[in-house]
Tab-separated table of C-alpha atoms and ligand atoms in Angstrom:
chain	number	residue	atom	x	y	z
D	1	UNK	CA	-31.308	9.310	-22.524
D	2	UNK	CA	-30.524	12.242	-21.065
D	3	UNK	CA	-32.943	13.369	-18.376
D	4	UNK	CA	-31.276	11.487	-15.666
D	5	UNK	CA	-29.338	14.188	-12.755
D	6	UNK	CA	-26.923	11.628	-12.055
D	7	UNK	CA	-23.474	12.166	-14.074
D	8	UNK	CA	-22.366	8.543	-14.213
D	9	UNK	CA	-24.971	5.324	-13.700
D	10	UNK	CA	-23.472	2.082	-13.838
D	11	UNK	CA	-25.749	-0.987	-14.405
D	12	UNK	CA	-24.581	-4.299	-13.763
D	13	UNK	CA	-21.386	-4.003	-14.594
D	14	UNK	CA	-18.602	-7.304	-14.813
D	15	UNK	CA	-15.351	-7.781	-16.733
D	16	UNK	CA	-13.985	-11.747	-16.915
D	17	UNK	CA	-10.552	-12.348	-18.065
D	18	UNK	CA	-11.360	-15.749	-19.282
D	19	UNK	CA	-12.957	-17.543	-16.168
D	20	UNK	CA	-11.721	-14.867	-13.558
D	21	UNK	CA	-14.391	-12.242	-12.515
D	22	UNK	CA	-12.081	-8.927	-11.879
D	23	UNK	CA	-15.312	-6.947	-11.646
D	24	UNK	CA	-18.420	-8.725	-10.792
D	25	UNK	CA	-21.997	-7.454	-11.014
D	26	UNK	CA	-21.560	-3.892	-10.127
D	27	UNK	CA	-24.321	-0.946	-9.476
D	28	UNK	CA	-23.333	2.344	-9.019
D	29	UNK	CA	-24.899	5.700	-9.639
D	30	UNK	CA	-22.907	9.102	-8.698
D	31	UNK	CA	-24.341	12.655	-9.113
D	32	UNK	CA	-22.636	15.930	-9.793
D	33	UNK	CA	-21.426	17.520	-6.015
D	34	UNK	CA	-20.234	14.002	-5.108
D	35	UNK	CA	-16.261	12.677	-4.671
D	36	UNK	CA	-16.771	9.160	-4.410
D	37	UNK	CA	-14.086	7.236	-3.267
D	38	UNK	CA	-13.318	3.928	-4.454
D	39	UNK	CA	-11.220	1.751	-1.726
D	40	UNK	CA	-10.569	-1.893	-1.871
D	41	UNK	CA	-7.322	-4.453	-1.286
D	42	UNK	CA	-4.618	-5.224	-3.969
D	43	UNK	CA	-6.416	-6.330	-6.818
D	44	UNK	CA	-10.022	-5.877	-5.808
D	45	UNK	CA	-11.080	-4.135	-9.632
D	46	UNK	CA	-10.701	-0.348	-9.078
D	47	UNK	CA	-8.910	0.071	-11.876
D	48	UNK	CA	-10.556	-2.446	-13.666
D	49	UNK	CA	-14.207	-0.439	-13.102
D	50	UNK	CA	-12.289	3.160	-13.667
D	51	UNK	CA	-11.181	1.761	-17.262
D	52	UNK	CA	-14.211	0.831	-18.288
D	53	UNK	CA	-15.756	3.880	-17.621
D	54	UNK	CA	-13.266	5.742	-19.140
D	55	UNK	CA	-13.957	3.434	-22.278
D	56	UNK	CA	-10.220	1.896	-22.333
D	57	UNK	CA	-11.976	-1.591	-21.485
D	58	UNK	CA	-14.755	-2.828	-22.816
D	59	UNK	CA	-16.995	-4.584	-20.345
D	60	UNK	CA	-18.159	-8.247	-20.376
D	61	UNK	CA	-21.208	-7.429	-19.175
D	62	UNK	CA	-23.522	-4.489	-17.779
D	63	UNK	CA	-23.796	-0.402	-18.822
D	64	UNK	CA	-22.353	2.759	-18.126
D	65	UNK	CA	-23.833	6.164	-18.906
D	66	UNK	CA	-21.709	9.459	-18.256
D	67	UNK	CA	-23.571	12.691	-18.502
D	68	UNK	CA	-26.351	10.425	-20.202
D	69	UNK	CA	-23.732	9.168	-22.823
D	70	UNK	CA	-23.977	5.608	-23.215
D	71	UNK	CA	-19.801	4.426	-23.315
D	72	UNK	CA	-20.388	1.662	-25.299
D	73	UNK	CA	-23.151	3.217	-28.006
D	74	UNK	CA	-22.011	7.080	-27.870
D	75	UNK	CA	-18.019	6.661	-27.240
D	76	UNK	CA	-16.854	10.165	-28.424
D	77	UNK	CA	-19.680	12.072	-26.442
D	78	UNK	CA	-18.996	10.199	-23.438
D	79	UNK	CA	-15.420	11.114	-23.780
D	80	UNK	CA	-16.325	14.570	-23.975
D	81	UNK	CA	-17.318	15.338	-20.951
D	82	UNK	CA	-15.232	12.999	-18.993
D	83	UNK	CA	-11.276	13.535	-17.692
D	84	UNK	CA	-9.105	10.641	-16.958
D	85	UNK	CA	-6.212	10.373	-14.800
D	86	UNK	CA	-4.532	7.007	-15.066
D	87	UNK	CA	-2.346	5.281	-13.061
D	88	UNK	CA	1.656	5.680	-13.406
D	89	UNK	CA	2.925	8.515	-15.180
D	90	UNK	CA	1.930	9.913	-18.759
D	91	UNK	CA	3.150	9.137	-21.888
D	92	UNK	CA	5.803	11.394	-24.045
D	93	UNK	CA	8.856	11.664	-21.951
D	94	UNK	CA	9.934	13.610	-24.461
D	95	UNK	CA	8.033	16.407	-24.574
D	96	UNK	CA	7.912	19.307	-22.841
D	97	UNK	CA	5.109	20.069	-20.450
D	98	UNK	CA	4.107	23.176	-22.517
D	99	UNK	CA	4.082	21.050	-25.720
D	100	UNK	CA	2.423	18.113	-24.512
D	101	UNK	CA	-0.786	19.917	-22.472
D	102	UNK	CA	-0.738	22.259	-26.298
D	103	UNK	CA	-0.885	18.969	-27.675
D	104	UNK	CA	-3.696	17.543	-25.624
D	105	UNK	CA	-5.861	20.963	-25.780
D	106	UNK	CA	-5.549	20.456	-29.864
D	107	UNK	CA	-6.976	16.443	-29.000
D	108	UNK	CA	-9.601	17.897	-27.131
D	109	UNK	CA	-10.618	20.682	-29.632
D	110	UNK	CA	-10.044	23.919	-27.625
D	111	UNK	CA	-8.053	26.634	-29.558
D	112	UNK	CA	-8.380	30.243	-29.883
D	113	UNK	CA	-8.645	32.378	-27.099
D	114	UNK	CA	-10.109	29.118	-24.881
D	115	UNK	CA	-7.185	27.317	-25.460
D	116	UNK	CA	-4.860	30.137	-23.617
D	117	UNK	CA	-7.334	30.470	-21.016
D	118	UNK	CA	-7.481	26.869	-20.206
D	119	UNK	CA	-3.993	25.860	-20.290
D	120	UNK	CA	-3.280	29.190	-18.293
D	121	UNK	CA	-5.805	28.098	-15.797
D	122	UNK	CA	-4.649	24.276	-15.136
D	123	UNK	CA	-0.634	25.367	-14.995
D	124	UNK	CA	-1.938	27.317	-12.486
D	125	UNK	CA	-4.095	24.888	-11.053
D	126	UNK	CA	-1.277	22.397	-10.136
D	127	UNK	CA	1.268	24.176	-10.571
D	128	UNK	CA	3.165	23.309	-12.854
D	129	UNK	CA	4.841	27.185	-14.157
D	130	UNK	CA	8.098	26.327	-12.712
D	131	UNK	CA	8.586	23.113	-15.149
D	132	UNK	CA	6.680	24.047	-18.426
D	133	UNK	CA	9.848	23.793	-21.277
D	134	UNK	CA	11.233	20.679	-19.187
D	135	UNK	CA	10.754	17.242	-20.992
D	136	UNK	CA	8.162	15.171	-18.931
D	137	UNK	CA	10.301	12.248	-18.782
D	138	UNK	CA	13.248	14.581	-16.523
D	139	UNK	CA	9.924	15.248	-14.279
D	140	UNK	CA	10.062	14.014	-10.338
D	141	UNK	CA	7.673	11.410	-10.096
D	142	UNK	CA	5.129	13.812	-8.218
D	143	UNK	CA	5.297	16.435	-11.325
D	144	UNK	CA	4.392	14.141	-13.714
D	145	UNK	CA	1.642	12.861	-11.469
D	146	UNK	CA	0.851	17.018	-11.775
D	147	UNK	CA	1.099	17.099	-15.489
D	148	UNK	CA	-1.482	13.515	-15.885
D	149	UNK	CA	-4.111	15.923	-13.293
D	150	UNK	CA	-3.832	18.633	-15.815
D	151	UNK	CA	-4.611	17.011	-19.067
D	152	UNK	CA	-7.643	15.144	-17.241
D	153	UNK	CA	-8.604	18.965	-16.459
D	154	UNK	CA	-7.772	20.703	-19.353
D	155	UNK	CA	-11.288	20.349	-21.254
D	156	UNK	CA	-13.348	20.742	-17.777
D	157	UNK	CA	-15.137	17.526	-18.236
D	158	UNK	CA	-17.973	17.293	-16.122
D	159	UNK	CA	-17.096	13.630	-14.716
D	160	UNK	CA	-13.535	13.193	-12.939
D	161	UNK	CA	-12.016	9.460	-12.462
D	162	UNK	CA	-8.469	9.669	-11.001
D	163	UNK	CA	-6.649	6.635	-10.157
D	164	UNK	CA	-4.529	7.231	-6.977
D	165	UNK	CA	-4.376	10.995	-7.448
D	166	UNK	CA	-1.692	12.042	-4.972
D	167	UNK	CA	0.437	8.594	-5.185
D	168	UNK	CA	3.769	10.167	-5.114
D	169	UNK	CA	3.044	13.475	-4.314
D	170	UNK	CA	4.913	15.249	-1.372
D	171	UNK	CA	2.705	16.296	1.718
D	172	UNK	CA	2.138	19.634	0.809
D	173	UNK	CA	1.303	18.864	-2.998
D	174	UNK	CA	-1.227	16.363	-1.415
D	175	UNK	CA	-3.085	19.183	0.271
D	176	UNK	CA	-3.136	21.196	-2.773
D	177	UNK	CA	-4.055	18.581	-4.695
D	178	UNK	CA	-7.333	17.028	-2.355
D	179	UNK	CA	-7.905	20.949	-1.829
D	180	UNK	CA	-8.235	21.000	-5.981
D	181	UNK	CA	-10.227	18.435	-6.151
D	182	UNK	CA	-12.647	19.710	-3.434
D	183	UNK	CA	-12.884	22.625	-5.149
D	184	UNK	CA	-13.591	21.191	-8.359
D	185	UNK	CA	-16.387	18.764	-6.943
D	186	UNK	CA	-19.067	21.698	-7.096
D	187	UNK	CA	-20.503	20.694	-9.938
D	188	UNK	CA	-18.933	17.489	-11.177
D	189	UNK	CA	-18.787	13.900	-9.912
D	190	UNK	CA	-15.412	12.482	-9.417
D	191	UNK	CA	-14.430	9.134	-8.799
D	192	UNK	CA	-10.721	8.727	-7.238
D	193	UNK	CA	-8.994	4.894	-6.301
D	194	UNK	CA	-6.884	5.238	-2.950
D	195	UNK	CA	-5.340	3.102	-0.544
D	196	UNK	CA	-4.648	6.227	1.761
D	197	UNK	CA	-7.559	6.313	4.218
D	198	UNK	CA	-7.020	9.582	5.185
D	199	UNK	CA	-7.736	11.043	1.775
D	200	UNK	CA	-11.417	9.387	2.003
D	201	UNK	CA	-11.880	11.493	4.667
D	202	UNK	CA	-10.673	14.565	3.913
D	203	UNK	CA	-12.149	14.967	0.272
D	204	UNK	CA	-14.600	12.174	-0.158
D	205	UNK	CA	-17.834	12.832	0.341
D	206	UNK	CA	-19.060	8.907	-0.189
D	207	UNK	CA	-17.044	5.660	-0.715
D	208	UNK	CA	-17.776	2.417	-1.682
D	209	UNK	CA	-15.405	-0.322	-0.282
D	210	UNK	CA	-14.628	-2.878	-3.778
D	211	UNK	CA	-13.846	-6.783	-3.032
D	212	UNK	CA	-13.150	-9.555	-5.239
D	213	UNK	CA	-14.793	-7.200	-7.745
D	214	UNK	CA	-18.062	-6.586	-6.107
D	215	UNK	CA	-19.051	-3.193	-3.420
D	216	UNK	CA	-19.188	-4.884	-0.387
D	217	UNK	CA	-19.772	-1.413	1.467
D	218	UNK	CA	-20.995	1.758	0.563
D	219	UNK	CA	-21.662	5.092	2.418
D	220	UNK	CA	-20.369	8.465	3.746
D	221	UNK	CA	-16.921	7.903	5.885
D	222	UNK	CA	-19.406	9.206	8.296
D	223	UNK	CA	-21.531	5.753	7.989
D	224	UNK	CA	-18.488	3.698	7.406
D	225	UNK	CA	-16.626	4.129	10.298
D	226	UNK	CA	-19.882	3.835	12.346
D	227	UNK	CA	-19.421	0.638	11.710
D	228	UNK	CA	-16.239	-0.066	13.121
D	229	UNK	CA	-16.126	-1.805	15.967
D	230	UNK	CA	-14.276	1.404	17.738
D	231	UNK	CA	-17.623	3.652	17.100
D	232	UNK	CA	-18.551	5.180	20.471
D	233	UNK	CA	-15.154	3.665	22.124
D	234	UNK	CA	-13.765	6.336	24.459
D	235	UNK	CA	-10.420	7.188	25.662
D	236	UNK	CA	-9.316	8.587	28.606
D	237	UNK	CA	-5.956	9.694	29.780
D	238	UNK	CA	-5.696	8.661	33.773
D	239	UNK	CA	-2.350	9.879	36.183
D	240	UNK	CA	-0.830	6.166	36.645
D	241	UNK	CA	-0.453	6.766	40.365
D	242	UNK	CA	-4.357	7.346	40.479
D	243	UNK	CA	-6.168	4.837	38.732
D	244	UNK	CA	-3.541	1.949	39.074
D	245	UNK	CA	-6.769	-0.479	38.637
D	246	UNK	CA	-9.265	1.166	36.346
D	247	UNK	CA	-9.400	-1.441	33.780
D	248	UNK	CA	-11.337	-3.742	36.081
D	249	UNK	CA	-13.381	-0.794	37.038
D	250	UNK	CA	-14.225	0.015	33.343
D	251	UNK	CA	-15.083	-3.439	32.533
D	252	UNK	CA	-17.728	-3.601	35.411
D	253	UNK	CA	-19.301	-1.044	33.565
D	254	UNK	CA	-22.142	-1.580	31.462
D	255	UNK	CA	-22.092	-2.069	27.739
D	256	UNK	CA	-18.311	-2.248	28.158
D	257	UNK	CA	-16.970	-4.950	25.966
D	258	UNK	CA	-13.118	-4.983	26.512
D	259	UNK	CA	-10.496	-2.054	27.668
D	260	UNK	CA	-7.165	-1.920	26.138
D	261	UNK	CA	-3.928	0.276	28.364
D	262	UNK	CA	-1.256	2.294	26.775
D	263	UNK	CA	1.268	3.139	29.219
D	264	UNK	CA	2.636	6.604	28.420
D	265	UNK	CA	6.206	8.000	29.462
D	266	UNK	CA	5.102	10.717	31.131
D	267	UNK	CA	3.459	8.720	34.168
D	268	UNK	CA	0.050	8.496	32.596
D	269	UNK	CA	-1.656	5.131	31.460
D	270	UNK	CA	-4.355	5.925	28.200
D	271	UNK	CA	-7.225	3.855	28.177
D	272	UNK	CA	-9.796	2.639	25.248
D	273	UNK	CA	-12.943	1.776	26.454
D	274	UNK	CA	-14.784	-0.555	23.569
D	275	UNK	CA	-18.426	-0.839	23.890
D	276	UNK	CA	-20.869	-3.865	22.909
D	277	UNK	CA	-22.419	-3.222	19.725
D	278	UNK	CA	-21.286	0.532	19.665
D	279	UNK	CA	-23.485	1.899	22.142
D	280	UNK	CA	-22.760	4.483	24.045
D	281	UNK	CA	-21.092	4.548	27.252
D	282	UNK	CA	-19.553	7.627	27.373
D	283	UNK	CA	-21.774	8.949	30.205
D	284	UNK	CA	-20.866	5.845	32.276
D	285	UNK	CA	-17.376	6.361	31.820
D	286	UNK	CA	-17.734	9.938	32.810
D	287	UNK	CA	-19.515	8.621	35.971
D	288	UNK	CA	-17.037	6.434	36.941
D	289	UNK	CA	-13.997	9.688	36.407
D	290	UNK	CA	-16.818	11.774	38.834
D	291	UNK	CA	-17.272	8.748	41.582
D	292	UNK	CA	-13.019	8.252	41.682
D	293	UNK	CA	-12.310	11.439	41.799
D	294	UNK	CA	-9.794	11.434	38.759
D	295	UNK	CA	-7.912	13.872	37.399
D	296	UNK	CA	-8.492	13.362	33.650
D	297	UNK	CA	-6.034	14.972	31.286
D	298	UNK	CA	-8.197	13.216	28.236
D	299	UNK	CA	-11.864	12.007	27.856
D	300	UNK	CA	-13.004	11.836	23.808
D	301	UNK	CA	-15.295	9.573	21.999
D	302	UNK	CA	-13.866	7.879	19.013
D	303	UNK	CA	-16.415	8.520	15.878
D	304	UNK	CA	-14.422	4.759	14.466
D	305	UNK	CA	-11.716	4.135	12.185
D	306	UNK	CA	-11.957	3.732	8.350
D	307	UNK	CA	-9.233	1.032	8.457
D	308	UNK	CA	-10.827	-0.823	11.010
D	309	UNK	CA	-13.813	-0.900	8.906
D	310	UNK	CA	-11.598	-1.981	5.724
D	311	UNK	CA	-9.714	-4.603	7.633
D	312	UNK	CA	-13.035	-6.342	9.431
D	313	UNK	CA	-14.920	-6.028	5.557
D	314	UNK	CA	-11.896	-7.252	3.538
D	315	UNK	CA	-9.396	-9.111	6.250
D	316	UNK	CA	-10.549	-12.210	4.621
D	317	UNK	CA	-7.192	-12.441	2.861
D	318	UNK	CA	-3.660	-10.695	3.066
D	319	UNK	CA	-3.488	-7.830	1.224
D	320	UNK	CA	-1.909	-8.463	-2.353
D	321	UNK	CA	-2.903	-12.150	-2.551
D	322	UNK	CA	-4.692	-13.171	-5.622
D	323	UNK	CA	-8.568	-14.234	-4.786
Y	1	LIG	P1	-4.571	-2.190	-7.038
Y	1	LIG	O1	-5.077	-1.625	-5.742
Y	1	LIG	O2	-3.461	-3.149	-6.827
Y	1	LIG	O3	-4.324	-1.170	-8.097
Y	1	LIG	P2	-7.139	-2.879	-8.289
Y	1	LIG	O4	-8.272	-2.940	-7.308
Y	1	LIG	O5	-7.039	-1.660	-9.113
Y	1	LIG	O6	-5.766	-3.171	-7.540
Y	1	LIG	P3	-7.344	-4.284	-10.776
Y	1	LIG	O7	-6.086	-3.733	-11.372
Y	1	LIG	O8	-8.646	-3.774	-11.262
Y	1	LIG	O9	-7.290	-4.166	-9.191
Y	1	LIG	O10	-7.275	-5.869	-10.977
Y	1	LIG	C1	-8.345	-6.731	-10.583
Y	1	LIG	C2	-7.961	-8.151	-10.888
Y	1	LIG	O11	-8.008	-8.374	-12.305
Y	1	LIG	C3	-6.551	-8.532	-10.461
Y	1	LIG	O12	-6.571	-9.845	-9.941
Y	1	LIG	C4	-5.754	-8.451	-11.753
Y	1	LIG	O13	-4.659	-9.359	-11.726
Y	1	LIG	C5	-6.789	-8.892	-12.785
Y	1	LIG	N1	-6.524	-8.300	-14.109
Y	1	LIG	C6	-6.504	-6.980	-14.414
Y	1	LIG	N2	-6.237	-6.789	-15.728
Y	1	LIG	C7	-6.077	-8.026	-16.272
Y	1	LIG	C8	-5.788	-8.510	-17.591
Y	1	LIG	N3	-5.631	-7.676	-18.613
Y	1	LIG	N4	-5.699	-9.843	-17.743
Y	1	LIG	C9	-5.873	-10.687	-16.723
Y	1	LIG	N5	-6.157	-10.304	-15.458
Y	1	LIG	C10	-6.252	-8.994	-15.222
């Protein structure tokens, strides 16, 4: 089958390890253009679900087609077109950046004049000129992290699934790296595992939240974090010696669920203003700055917070603990 747009399509998908359901019933379909990102707790089954695609696990249940490649019936094809960064570090400490992307280029078939081009292209990619006759294993931890991105890259598979991409990676490597992958999301659909919340939403452009092995949420961080219960909250930055008593008046208003004060050193108090059900009380609080005559150095709506959203869908348990 291989009419379908959509690069991978996962049906049903569940992997026991004798009675315990890691991944349980999952449905996913991703299209080229799309950097989904997969968030859950400690143990939830991302990397569970990213090794079965990849083929490295084979499911208990369920299907996955990449590029129309059936993982379990067409293996090699499927592998093809598909790049895999795993968690940790690569194998071969002992050889040398050059010989080990050579290495995986001969794997992956490319020689000739492709095979210069490529490797060219993906030491230049993430940058790895500075380190190429050093053995992997002398590597900082975010260089080898580098040198696993460029053999997922090096045969420009049309499906991406990175586990963790940036774990370990310095700030400015992260940029280059989420930058990369933007870039490379034109045409491609790339799955990537993260705890860091701020990489959903600066290169996902969807992300499912994964619990106890099933997607308990699933959306643009957009239409996640509307549903955190600080969507439409706003906050506004009062002089102390002015509005000694607004958090009585800002209750009174309507739709106004609760107020929270910072105090601030600099003689100002900061307020968050939660609404009921996230609607939207902006105007009133506006009102209220216009009627008191305030001098506001701050008034913003909060769009809602992605681990707000992650904490009230998964808060069930602490982080780490076994389900
Ligand atoms: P993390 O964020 O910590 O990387 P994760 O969401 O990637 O977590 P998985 O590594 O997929 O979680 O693990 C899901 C569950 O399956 C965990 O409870 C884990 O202990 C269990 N598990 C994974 N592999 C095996 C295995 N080979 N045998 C038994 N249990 C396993």
């Amino acid at each position: 089958m291989r009419s379908s747009p959509a690069l991978i399509e996962i049906h049903g998908l569940s992997k026991h390890f004798g009675p315990f359901a890691a991944v349980d019933g999952i449905d996913l379909t991703v299209p080229g253009g799309e950097v989904l990102g997969f968030l859950g707790p400690n143990g939830a089954g991302k990397t569970t679900t990213m090794r079965m695609i990849t083929g490295f696990l084979a499911p208990s249940a369920g299907s996955i087609t990449i590029a129309g490649f059936d993982v379990a019936a067409a293996p090699l094809q499927a592998r093809q077109v598909l790049g895999y960064l795993p968690e940790g570090a690569p194998l071969y400490p002992d050889m040398t950046v050059a010989g080990f992307l050579g290495f995986i280029a001969e794997v992956r078939r490319i020689d000739g004049q492709r095979r210069r081009e490529r490797l060219d292209a993906v030491i230049d990619q993430v940058g790895l000129g500075d380190v190429l006759r050093q053995p992997i294993g002398t590597l900082s931890k975010g260089y080898k992290r580098r040198v696993g991105l460029a053999q997922a890259i090096v045969h420009e598979p049309r499906v991406l699934i990175l586990d963790e991409p940036t774990d370990g990676l310095d700030p400015n490597q992260k940029h280059e790296v989420r930058k990369l992958i933007r870039a490379m999301a034109r045409d491609r659909a790339i799955v990537i595992s993260t705890h860091i919340l701020e990489e959903v939403e600066a290169v996902c452009s969807r992300a499912v939240i994964i619990d106890r092995g099933r997607i308990i949420a699933d959306g643009t961080p957009d239409e996640l974090k509307a549903r955190s219960g600080y969507h439409n909250a706003v906050v506004l930055t009062v002089p102390r010696a002015q509005a000694g008593a607004a958090t009585e008046d800002l209750k009174d208003l309507p739709g106004v669920e609760r107020v929270t004060r910072d105090e601030l050193a600099d003689g100002y108090d900061r307020y968050t203003v939660i609404p009921t059900e996230s609607v939207s009380i902006a105007g009133a609080v506006s009102g209220l700055v216009r009627e008191r005559g305030w001098s506001v150095r701050e008034l913003y709506v909060l769009p809602g917070r992605l681990d707000d959203v992650f904490r009230k869908l998964t808060g069930h348990r602490q982080s780490g603990e076994a389900a």
